[in-house]
Short mmCIF file of C-alpha atoms and ligand atoms in Angstrom, two decimals:
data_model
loop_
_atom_site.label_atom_id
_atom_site.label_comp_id
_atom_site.label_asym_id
_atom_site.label_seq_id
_atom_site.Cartn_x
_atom_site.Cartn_y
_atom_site.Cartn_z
CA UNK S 1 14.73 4.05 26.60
CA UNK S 2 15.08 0.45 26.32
CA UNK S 3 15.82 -1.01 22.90
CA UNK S 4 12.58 -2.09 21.08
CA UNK S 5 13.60 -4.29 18.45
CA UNK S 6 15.92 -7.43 18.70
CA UNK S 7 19.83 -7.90 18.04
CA UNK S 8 18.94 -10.66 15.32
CA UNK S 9 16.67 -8.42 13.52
CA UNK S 10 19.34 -5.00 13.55
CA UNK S 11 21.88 -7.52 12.24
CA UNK S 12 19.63 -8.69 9.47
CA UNK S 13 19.12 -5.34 8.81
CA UNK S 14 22.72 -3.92 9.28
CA UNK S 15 24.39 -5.96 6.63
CA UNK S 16 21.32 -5.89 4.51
CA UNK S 17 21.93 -5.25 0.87
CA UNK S 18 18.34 -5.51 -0.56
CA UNK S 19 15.77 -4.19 1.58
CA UNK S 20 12.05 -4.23 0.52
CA UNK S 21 8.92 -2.46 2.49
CA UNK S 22 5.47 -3.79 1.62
CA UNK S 23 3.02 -1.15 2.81
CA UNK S 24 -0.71 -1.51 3.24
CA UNK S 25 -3.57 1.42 4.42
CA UNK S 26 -2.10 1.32 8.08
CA UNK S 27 0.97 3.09 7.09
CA UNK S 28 -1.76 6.26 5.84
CA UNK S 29 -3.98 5.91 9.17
CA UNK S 30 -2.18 8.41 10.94
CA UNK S 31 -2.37 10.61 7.72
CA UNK S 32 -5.88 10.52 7.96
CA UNK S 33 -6.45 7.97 5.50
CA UNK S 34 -9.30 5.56 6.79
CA UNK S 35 -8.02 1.77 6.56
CA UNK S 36 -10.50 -0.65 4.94
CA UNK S 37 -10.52 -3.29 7.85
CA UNK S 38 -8.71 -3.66 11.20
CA UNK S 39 -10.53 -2.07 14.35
CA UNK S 40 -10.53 1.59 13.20
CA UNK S 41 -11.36 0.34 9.91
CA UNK S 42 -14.11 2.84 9.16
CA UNK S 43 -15.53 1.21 6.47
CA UNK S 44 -17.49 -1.43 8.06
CA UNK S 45 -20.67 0.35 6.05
CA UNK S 46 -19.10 -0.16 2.85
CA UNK S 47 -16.78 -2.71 2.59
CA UNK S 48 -14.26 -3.01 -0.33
CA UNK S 49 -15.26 -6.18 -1.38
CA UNK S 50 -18.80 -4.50 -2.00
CA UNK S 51 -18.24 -1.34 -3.76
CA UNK S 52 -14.34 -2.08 -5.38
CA UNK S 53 -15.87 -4.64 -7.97
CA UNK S 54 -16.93 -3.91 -11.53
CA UNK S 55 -20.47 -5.59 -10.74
CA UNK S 56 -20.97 -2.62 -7.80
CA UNK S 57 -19.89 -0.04 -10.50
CA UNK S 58 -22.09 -1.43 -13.15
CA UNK S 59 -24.85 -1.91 -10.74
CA UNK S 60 -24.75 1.86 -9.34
CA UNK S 61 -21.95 4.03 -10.81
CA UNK S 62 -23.38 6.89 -8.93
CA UNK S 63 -22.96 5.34 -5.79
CA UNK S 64 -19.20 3.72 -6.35
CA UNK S 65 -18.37 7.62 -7.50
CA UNK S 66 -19.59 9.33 -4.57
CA UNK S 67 -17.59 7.06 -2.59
CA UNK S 68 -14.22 7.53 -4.57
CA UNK S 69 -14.82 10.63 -4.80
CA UNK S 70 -14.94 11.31 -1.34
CA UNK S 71 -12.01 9.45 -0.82
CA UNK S 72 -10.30 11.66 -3.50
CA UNK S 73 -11.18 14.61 -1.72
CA UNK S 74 -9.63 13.28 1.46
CA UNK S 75 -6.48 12.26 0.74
CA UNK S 76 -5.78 15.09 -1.30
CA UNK S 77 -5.95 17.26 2.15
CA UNK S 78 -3.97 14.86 3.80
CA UNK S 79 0.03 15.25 4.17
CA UNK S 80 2.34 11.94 4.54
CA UNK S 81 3.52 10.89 7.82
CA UNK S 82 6.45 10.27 9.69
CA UNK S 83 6.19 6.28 8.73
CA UNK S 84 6.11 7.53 5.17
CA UNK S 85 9.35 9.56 5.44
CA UNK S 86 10.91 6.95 7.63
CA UNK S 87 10.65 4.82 4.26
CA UNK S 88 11.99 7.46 2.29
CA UNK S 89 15.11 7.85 4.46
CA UNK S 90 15.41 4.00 4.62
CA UNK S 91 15.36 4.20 0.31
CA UNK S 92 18.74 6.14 0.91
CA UNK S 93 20.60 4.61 3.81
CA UNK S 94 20.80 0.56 2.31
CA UNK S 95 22.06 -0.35 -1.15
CA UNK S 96 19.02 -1.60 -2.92
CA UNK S 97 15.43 -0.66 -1.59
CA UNK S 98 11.97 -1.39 -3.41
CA UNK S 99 8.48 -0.31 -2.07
CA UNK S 100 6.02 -1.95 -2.50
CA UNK S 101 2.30 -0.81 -2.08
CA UNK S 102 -1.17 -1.47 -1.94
CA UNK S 103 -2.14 1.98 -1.50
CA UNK S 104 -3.60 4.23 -4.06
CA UNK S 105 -3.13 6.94 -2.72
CA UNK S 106 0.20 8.43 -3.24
CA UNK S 107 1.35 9.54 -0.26
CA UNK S 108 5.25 7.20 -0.68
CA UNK S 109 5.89 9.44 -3.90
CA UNK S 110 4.55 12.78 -2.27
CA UNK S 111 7.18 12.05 0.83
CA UNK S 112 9.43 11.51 -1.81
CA UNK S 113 10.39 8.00 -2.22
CA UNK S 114 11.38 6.56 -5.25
CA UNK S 115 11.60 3.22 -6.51
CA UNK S 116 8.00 2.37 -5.95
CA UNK S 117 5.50 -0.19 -7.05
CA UNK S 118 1.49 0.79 -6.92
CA UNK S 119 -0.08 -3.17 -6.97
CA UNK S 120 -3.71 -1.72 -6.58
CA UNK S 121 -3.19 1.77 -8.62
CA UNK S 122 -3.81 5.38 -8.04
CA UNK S 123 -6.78 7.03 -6.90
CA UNK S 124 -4.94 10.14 -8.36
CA UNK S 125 -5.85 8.87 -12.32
CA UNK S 126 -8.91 8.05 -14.06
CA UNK S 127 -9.63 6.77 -17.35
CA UNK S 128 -12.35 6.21 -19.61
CA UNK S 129 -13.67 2.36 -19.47
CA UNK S 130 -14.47 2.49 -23.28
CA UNK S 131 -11.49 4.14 -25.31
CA UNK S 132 -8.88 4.34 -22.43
CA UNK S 133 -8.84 7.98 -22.12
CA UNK S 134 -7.40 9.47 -19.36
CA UNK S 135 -9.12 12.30 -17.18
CA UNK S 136 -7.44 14.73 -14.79
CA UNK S 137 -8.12 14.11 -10.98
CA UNK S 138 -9.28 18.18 -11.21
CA UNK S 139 -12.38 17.49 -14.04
CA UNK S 140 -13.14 14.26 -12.53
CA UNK S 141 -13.73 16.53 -9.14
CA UNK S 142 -15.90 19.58 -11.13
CA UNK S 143 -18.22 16.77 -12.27
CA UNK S 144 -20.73 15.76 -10.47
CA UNK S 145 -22.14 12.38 -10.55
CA UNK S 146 -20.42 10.09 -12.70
CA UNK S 147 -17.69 11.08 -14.77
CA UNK S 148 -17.68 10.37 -18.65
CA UNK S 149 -15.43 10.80 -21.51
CA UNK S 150 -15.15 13.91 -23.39
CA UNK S 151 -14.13 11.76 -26.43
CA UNK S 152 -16.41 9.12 -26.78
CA UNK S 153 -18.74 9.53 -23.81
CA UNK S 154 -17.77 6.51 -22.38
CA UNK S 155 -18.24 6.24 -18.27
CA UNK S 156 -14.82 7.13 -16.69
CA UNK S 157 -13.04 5.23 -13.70
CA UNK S 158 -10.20 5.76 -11.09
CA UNK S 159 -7.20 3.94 -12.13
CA UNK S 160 -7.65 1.80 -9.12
CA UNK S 161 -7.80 -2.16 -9.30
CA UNK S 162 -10.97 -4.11 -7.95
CA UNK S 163 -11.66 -7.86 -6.90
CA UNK S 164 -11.85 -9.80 -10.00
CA UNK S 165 -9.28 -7.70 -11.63
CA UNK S 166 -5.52 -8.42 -12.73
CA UNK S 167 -2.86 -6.34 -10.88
CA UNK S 168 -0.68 -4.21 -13.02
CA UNK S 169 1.97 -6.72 -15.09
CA UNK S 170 4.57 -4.58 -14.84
CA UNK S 171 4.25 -4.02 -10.94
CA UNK S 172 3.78 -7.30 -10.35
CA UNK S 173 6.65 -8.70 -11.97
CA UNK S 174 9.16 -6.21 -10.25
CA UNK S 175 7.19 -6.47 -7.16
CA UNK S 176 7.87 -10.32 -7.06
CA UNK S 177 11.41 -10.05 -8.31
CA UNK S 178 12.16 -7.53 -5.31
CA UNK S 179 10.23 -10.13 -2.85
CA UNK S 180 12.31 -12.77 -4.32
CA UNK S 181 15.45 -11.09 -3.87
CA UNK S 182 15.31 -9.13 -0.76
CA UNK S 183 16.88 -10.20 2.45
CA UNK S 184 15.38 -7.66 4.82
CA UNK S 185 12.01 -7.77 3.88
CA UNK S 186 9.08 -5.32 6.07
CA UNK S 187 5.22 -5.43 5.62
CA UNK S 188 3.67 -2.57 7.30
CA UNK S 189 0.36 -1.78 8.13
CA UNK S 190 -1.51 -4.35 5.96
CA UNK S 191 -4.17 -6.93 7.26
CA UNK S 192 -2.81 -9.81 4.59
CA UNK S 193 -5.77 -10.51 2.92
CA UNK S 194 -5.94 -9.65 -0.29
CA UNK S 195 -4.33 -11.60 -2.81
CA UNK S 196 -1.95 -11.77 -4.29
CA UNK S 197 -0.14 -9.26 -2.82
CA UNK S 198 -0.39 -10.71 0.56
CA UNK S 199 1.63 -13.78 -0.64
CA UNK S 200 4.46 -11.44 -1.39
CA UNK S 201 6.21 -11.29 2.42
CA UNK S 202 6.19 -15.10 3.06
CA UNK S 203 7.24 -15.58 -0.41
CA UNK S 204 10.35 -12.90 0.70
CA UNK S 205 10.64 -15.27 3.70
CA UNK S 206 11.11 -18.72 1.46
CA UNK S 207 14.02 -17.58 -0.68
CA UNK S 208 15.48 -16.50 3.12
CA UNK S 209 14.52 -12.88 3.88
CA UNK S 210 14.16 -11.68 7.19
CA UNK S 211 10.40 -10.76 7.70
CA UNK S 212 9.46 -8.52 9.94
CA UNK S 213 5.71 -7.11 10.15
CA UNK S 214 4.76 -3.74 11.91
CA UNK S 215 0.67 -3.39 13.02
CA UNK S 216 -0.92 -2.54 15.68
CA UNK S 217 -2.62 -6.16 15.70
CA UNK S 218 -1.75 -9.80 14.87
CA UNK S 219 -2.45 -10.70 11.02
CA UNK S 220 -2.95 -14.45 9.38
CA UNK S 221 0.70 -13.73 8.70
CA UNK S 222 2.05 -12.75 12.24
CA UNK S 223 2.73 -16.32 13.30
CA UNK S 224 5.09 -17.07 10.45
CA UNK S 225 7.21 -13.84 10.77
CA UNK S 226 10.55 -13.71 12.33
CA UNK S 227 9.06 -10.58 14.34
CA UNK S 228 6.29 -8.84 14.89
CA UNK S 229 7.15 -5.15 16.00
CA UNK S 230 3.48 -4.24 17.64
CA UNK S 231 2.46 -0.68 17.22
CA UNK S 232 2.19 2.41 14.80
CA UNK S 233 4.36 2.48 11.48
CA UNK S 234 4.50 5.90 12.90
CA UNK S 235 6.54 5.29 15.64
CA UNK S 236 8.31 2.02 15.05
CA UNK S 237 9.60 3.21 11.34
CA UNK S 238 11.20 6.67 12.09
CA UNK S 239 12.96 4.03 15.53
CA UNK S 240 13.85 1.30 13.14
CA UNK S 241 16.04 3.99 10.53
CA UNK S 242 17.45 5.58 13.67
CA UNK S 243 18.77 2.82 15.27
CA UNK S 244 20.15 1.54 11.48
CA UNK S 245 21.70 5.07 11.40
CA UNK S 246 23.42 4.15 14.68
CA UNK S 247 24.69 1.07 13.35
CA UNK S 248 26.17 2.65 10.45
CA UNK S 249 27.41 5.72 12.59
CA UNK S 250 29.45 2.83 14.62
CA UNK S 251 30.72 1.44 11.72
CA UNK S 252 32.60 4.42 10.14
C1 LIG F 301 -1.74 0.09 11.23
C2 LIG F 301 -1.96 1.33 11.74
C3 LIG F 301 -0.82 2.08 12.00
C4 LIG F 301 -3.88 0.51 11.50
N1 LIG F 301 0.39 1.58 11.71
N2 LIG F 301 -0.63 -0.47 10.94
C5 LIG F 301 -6.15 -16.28 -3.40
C6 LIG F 301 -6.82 -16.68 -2.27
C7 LIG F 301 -8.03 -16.09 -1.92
C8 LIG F 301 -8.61 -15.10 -2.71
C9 LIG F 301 -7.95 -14.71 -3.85
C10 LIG F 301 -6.74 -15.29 -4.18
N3 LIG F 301 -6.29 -14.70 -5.33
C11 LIG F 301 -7.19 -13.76 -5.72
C12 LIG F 301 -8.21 -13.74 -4.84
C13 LIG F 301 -9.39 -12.86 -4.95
C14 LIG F 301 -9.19 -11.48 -4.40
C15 LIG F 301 -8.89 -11.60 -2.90
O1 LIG F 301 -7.77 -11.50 -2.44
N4 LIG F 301 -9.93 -11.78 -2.09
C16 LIG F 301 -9.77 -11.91 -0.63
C17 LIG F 301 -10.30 -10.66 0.08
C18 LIG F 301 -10.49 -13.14 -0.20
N5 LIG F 301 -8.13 -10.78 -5.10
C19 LIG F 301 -8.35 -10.13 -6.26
O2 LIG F 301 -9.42 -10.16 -6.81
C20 LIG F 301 -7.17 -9.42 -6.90
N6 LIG F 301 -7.04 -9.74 -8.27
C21 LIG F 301 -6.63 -10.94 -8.68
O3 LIG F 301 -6.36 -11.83 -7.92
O4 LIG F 301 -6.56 -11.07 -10.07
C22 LIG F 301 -6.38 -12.38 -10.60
C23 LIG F 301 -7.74 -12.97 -10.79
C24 LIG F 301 -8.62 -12.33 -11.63
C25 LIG F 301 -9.87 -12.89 -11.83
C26 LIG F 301 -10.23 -14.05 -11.15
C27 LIG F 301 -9.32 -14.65 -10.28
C28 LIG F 301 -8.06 -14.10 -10.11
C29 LIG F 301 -7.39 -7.90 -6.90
C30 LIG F 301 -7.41 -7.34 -5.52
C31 LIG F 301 -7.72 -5.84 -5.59
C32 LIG F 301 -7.85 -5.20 -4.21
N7 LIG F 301 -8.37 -3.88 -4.35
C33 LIG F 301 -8.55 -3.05 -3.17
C34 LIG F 301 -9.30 -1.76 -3.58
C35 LIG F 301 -8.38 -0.82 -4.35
C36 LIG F 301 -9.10 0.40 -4.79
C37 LIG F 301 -9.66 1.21 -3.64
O5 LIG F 301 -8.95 1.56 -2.67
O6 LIG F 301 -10.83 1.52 -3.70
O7 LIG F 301 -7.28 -2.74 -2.57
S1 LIG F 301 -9.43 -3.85 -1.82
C38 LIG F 301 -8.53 -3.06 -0.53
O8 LIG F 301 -7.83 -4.10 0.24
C39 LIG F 301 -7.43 -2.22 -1.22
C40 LIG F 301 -6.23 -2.53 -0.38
O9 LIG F 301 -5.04 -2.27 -1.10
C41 LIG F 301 -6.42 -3.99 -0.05
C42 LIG F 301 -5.62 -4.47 1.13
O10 LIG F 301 -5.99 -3.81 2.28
P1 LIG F 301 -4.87 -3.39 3.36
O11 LIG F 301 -3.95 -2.41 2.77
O12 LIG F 301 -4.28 -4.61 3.92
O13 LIG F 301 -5.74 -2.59 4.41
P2 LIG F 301 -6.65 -3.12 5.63
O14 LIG F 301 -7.59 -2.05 5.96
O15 LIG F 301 -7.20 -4.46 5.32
O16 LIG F 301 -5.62 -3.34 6.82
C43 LIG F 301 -5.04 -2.23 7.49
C44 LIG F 301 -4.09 -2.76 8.54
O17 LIG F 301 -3.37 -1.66 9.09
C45 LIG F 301 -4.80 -3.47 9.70
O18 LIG F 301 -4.15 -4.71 9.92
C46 LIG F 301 -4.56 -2.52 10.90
O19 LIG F 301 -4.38 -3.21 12.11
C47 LIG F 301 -3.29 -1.84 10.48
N8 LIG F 301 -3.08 -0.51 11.04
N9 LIG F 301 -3.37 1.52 11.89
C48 LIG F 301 0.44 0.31 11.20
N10 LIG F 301 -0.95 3.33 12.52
ZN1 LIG F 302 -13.63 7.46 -24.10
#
């Protein structure tokens, strides 16, 4: 098979100390997870800017729960995929490795990576909007309708964050310091649009890290990247740790 990805780009990698993978819903397509835009994107009917704002929620709570909650339901049957475990083998082959994610759904911890930073949340927690009480995933799912507090009765939400909202300051911070400090830097499966996270890769690429993007199609981003590896996280990732396994294997 001929070699997919560039000599400049396994060097970069190869003596790589700090490696950083920014992940967006493409790396959970071929989970099962629907992405949000892009050409499968199946959410043209209800798109996130629409429902994943606190005016939609106050507007119709019933109708922002039914659709988390059938997104909880999904991805709770889904398992993570071989780009997900690609990342988790990648975590343990360079020095110092940080994910980075927009997801919410929690498939980089279930495949067992490690040092990872949720910008958006978790679809996997809710709390309650007036006393900050949190409800399992479980009773959220055995209610029907919307969800409220068992202290207070306040309406309960998923631990996710909307448009309008601030990200996490915690997340944030590391997420920026592990941007800043990378020099091997990968965004996978993300359309760049949503800020701020999408000003995370170039940001990589300013203080000199090698950025390389893997999607199935171009992004706003894909012209300023040092390469764009064209396909499924799927397939590329698992490639992209193999061929950095042969490098090391050579090296011993
Ligand atoms: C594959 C594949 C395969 C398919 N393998 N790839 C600066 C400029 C402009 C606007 C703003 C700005 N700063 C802030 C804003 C406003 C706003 C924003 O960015 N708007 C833009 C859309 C215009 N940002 C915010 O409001 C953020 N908060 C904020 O800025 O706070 C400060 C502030 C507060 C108040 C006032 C002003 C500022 C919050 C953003 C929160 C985003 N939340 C969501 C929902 C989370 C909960 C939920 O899931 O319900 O997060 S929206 C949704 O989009 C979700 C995602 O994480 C996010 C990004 O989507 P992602 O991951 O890129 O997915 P897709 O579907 O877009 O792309 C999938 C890609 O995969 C495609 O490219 C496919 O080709 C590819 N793909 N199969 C690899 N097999
Ligand atoms: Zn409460």
């Amino acid at each position: 098979m001929t070699q997919p990805f560039s000599p400049a780009v396994l060097e970069r990698l190869g003596n790589a100390q700090r490696v950083t993978a920014f992940t967006g819903a493409g790396i959970s397509a071929e989970s099962g997870v629907p992405t949000f835009r892009g050409t499968d994107g199946i959410w043209s009917k209800f798109r996130p800017e629409e429902l994943a704002n606190m005016n939609a929620f106050m507007r119709n709570p019933e109708l922002v729960w039914e659709w988390y909650a059938h997104r909880k339901r999904v991805i709770a049957e889904v398992q993570p995929n071989a780009g997900h475990h690609a990342l988790v083998r990648l975590e343990q082959l360079v020095p110092q490795f940080a994910l980075i994610t927009q997801n919410i759904d929690n498939l980089h911890r279930r495949a067992g990576s490690v040092t990872v930073y949720e910008l958006h949340g978790n679809i996997e927690r809710n709390y309650c909007m007036a006393c900050g009480r949190t409800m399992s995933n479980e009773e959220v799912l055995a209610t029907p309708g919307v969800p409220h507090c068992s202290s207070c009765g306040g309406m309960v939400r998923p631990d996710v964050v909307w448009f309008g909202e601030m990200l996490p300051e915690d997340e944030w911070e590391k997420s920026v310091r592990a941007a800043e400090s990378s020099d091997f830097f990968l965004s996978i499966g993300t359309s760049a649009v949503v800020y701020p996270a999408a000003s995370l890769p170039l940001l990589a690429r300013d203080q000199g890290a090698c950025l390389v993007e893997v999607n199935p199609e171009r992004t706003p981003m894909t012209d300023n990247v040092d390469e764009f590896l064209q396909g499924q996280a799927g397939t590329i990732l698992p490639a992209l740790v193999r061929a950095l396994e042969g490098i090391r294997a050579g090296r011993d």
